[in-house]
Amino acid sequence: AQRVTQPEKLLSVFKGAPVELKCNYSYSGSPELFWYVQYSRQRLQLLLRHISRESIKGFTADLNKGETSFHLKKPFAQEEDSAMYYCALLGTGRRALTFGSGTRLQVQP
Amino acid sequence: DAGVIQSPRHEVTEMGQEVTLRCKPISGHNSLFWYRQTMMRGLELLIYFNNNVPIDDSGMPEDRFSAKMPNASFSTLKIQPSEPRDSAVYFCASSSTTGFGTEAFFGQGTRLTVV
């Protein structure tokens, strides 16, 4: 079975502070990991994926297989980062993503 | 392409009524997914289709829920009879395998309220 855990329902930080959204997964194989974001009144969209090892809007995420984690980080939060963030896993040979329960990020001025 | 299109955007219905949610995937995508979003449980996969064929419906809550994909450009999710606990946002998504793995593109969602 595959499972994604996001322990924080809400994370509130001030503008300019570092941000880390936690994500842990359980999966017996080698999964693909993703972060999706949902801004207010917008559809859910892909933010980044571990395969491409890219930084999007200042966010990065490193897959740690030893700790089975894929935490999302940004050194300096901006107000426009306020949104709902979902960590997701794609198992080997599967096409459907398994999502965590999501973390709402609030960046205060 | 306008992306994944869902209708209606909002639906309010009375308990016991039939509800039909509709989805038009992105042209050329061969996988389609139905998810349900609630505060308590986040995003749950209900069912997904590959090349119009249902592959995994283990997430469908019970027999009151059914989904069809009669062709590559249309899918429906039906709830009959509806119950208040079905109130949620229902998302449709589609994807096509790429070299970097599978990115799912989501619709705007249908907010269902059963009273």
Short mmCIF file of N, CA, C and O in Angstrom, two decimals, chain A residues 9 32 34 36 38 41-46 49 51-52 84 86 90 93-102 104, chain B residues 2-4 30-31 33 35 37 39-43 45 48 50 56 91 97-98 100-104 106-108:
data_model
loop_
_atom_site.label_atom_id
_atom_site.label_comp_id
_atom_site.label_asym_id
_atom_site.label_seq_id
_atom_site.Cartn_x
_atom_site.Cartn_y
_atom_site.Cartn_z
N LYS A 9 -1.77 20.66 9.07
CA LYS A 9 -2.91 21.15 8.27
C LYS A 9 -2.72 22.61 7.93
O LYS A 9 -3.16 23.09 6.89
N GLU A 32 7.63 8.13 -7.75
CA GLU A 32 7.83 9.50 -8.19
C GLU A 32 7.07 10.40 -7.21
O GLU A 32 5.94 10.09 -6.82
N PHE A 34 5.72 14.37 -6.11
CA PHE A 34 5.31 15.64 -6.68
C PHE A 34 4.80 16.57 -5.56
O PHE A 34 4.35 16.09 -4.52
N TYR A 36 1.88 19.58 -5.56
CA TYR A 36 0.86 20.32 -6.27
C TYR A 36 0.41 21.50 -5.38
O TYR A 36 0.45 21.42 -4.15
N GLN A 38 -2.61 24.72 -4.88
CA GLN A 38 -3.93 25.26 -5.24
C GLN A 38 -4.05 26.65 -4.64
O GLN A 38 -4.24 26.81 -3.43
N ARG A 41 -9.17 30.21 -5.54
CA ARG A 41 -10.01 30.34 -6.73
C ARG A 41 -9.33 29.82 -8.01
O ARG A 41 -9.77 30.14 -9.11
N GLN A 42 -8.27 29.03 -7.85
CA GLN A 42 -7.63 28.46 -9.03
C GLN A 42 -7.62 26.93 -8.93
O GLN A 42 -7.84 26.37 -7.87
N ARG A 43 -7.37 26.30 -10.05
CA ARG A 43 -7.34 24.85 -10.05
C ARG A 43 -6.02 24.33 -9.50
O ARG A 43 -5.01 25.04 -9.48
N LEU A 44 -6.06 23.11 -9.05
CA LEU A 44 -4.85 22.44 -8.56
C LEU A 44 -3.86 22.30 -9.72
O LEU A 44 -4.23 21.90 -10.83
N GLN A 45 -2.60 22.63 -9.46
CA GLN A 45 -1.60 22.57 -10.53
C GLN A 45 -0.28 22.05 -9.99
O GLN A 45 0.03 22.21 -8.81
N LEU A 46 0.49 21.48 -10.90
CA LEU A 46 1.78 20.94 -10.52
C LEU A 46 2.74 22.07 -10.17
O LEU A 46 2.86 23.05 -10.90
N ARG A 49 8.35 18.40 -9.39
CA ARG A 49 8.45 16.95 -9.27
C ARG A 49 9.89 16.59 -9.01
O ARG A 49 10.80 17.29 -9.45
N ILE A 51 11.80 14.25 -10.06
CA ILE A 51 12.60 13.76 -11.18
C ILE A 51 13.35 14.91 -11.86
O ILE A 51 14.50 14.77 -12.26
N SER A 52 12.70 16.05 -11.99
CA SER A 52 13.31 17.14 -12.74
C SER A 52 14.29 17.95 -11.89
O SER A 52 15.05 18.74 -12.44
N MET A 84 -2.87 26.25 -0.78
CA MET A 84 -2.95 24.88 -0.27
C MET A 84 -1.93 24.06 -1.02
O MET A 84 -1.90 24.10 -2.26
N TYR A 86 -0.23 20.26 -1.73
CA TYR A 86 -0.43 18.82 -1.62
C TYR A 86 0.82 18.09 -2.11
O TYR A 86 1.34 18.36 -3.20
N LEU A 90 3.41 8.81 -7.01
CA LEU A 90 3.01 7.96 -8.12
C LEU A 90 3.80 6.67 -8.01
O LEU A 90 5.03 6.69 -8.11
N GLY A 93 4.45 1.82 -12.19
CA GLY A 93 3.45 1.18 -13.03
C GLY A 93 2.04 1.73 -12.87
O GLY A 93 1.13 1.28 -13.54
N ARG A 94 1.87 2.69 -12.00
CA ARG A 94 0.55 3.27 -11.80
C ARG A 94 0.42 4.61 -12.52
O ARG A 94 1.41 5.26 -12.83
N ARG A 95 -0.80 4.99 -12.78
CA ARG A 95 -1.04 6.28 -13.42
C ARG A 95 -1.72 7.27 -12.49
O ARG A 95 -1.76 8.46 -12.77
N ALA A 96 -2.29 6.78 -11.39
CA ALA A 96 -3.06 7.65 -10.49
C ALA A 96 -2.21 8.09 -9.31
O ALA A 96 -1.54 7.28 -8.67
N LEU A 97 -2.25 9.37 -9.03
CA LEU A 97 -1.52 9.93 -7.91
C LEU A 97 -2.23 9.65 -6.59
O LEU A 97 -3.46 9.67 -6.53
N THR A 98 -1.42 9.40 -5.56
CA THR A 98 -1.94 9.34 -4.19
C THR A 98 -1.52 10.62 -3.49
O THR A 98 -0.33 10.94 -3.44
N PHE A 99 -2.50 11.34 -2.96
CA PHE A 99 -2.23 12.64 -2.36
C PHE A 99 -2.21 12.57 -0.85
O PHE A 99 -2.90 11.74 -0.24
N GLY A 100 -1.45 13.46 -0.25
CA GLY A 100 -1.56 13.70 1.18
C GLY A 100 -2.78 14.55 1.46
O GLY A 100 -3.50 14.96 0.54
N SER A 101 -3.01 14.83 2.72
CA SER A 101 -4.22 15.57 3.11
C SER A 101 -4.08 17.07 2.92
O SER A 101 -5.05 17.81 3.07
N GLY A 102 -2.87 17.53 2.57
CA GLY A 102 -2.67 18.93 2.26
C GLY A 102 -2.26 19.77 3.46
O GLY A 102 -2.61 19.47 4.61
N ARG A 104 -2.18 23.96 4.44
CA ARG A 104 -2.48 25.34 4.03
C ARG A 104 -1.38 26.24 4.54
O ARG A 104 -1.10 26.28 5.74
N ALA B 2 -8.47 24.54 -23.54
CA ALA B 2 -8.99 25.20 -22.36
C ALA B 2 -8.70 24.42 -21.10
O ALA B 2 -9.10 24.81 -20.02
N GLY B 3 -8.02 23.30 -21.21
CA GLY B 3 -7.76 22.50 -20.04
C GLY B 3 -8.91 21.55 -19.78
O GLY B 3 -9.83 21.40 -20.58
N VAL B 4 -8.87 20.91 -18.62
CA VAL B 4 -9.93 19.99 -18.23
C VAL B 4 -11.17 20.81 -17.86
O VAL B 4 -11.07 21.76 -17.07
N ASN B 30 -4.81 10.23 -22.36
CA ASN B 30 -5.42 8.91 -22.37
C ASN B 30 -5.78 8.39 -20.98
O ASN B 30 -6.27 7.27 -20.83
N SER B 31 -5.52 9.18 -19.94
CA SER B 31 -5.92 8.77 -18.60
C SER B 31 -6.80 9.84 -17.98
O SER B 31 -6.54 11.04 -18.15
N PHE B 33 -9.06 10.81 -14.31
CA PHE B 33 -9.17 10.51 -12.88
C PHE B 33 -10.32 11.32 -12.26
O PHE B 33 -10.52 12.48 -12.61
N TYR B 35 -11.38 12.59 -8.45
CA TYR B 35 -10.98 12.73 -7.06
C TYR B 35 -12.07 13.44 -6.28
O TYR B 35 -12.83 14.24 -6.82
N GLN B 37 -12.50 15.86 -2.78
CA GLN B 37 -11.75 16.65 -1.81
C GLN B 37 -12.64 17.05 -0.64
O GLN B 37 -13.69 17.67 -0.84
N MET B 39 -12.40 18.43 3.71
CA MET B 39 -11.51 19.01 4.72
C MET B 39 -10.83 17.91 5.53
O MET B 39 -9.65 18.00 5.85
N MET B 40 -11.60 16.90 5.86
CA MET B 40 -11.08 15.87 6.75
C MET B 40 -10.09 14.93 6.06
O MET B 40 -9.11 14.51 6.66
N ARG B 41 -10.34 14.61 4.81
CA ARG B 41 -9.58 13.54 4.17
C ARG B 41 -8.73 14.00 2.99
O ARG B 41 -8.04 13.19 2.38
N GLY B 42 -8.80 15.28 2.68
CA GLY B 42 -7.99 15.78 1.58
C GLY B 42 -8.49 15.25 0.25
O GLY B 42 -9.69 15.10 0.04
N LEU B 43 -7.56 14.93 -0.64
CA LEU B 43 -7.89 14.45 -1.98
C LEU B 43 -7.85 12.93 -2.02
O LEU B 43 -6.82 12.32 -1.80
N LEU B 45 -8.65 9.50 -4.36
CA LEU B 45 -8.94 8.98 -5.70
C LEU B 45 -10.18 8.10 -5.64
O LEU B 45 -10.27 7.19 -4.82
N TYR B 48 -10.09 5.69 -11.79
CA TYR B 48 -9.43 6.23 -12.96
C TYR B 48 -9.58 5.31 -14.15
O TYR B 48 -9.73 4.10 -14.02
N ASN B 50 -8.11 4.40 -18.14
CA ASN B 50 -7.03 4.47 -19.11
C ASN B 50 -7.58 4.02 -20.44
O ASN B 50 -8.14 2.92 -20.55
N ASP B 56 -9.08 1.23 -11.99
CA ASP B 56 -9.09 1.08 -10.54
C ASP B 56 -10.26 1.87 -9.98
O ASP B 56 -10.25 3.10 -10.04
N PHE B 91 -13.13 16.60 -8.20
CA PHE B 91 -12.21 17.03 -9.25
C PHE B 91 -12.05 15.94 -10.29
O PHE B 91 -11.98 14.75 -9.97
N THR B 97 1.28 10.14 -20.40
CA THR B 97 2.63 9.85 -19.96
C THR B 97 3.64 10.64 -20.78
O THR B 97 3.58 10.69 -21.99
N THR B 98 4.56 11.27 -20.09
CA THR B 98 5.63 12.01 -20.75
C THR B 98 6.96 11.44 -20.32
O THR B 98 7.03 10.57 -19.46
N PHE B 100 9.11 12.75 -18.45
CA PHE B 100 9.40 13.06 -17.07
C PHE B 100 8.37 12.50 -16.11
O PHE B 100 8.24 12.95 -15.01
N GLY B 101 7.63 11.54 -16.54
CA GLY B 101 6.60 11.00 -15.66
C GLY B 101 5.27 11.61 -15.98
O GLY B 101 5.10 12.30 -16.98
N THR B 102 4.31 11.38 -15.12
CA THR B 102 2.94 11.70 -15.45
C THR B 102 2.48 12.93 -14.69
O THR B 102 2.34 12.88 -13.47
N GLU B 103 2.26 14.03 -15.40
CA GLU B 103 1.66 15.21 -14.77
C GLU B 103 0.17 15.16 -14.99
O GLU B 103 -0.30 15.00 -16.12
N ALA B 104 -0.57 15.32 -13.92
CA ALA B 104 -2.02 15.35 -14.00
C ALA B 104 -2.50 16.79 -14.06
O ALA B 104 -2.02 17.64 -13.32
N PHE B 106 -5.73 19.26 -13.71
CA PHE B 106 -7.00 19.23 -13.00
C PHE B 106 -8.00 20.23 -13.56
O PHE B 106 -7.63 21.30 -14.04
N GLY B 107 -9.27 19.87 -13.46
CA GLY B 107 -10.34 20.81 -13.74
C GLY B 107 -10.57 21.72 -12.55
O GLY B 107 -9.90 21.60 -11.51
N GLN B 108 -11.54 22.61 -12.71
CA GLN B 108 -11.83 23.58 -11.65
C GLN B 108 -12.61 22.97 -10.50
O GLN B 108 -12.71 23.56 -9.42
#
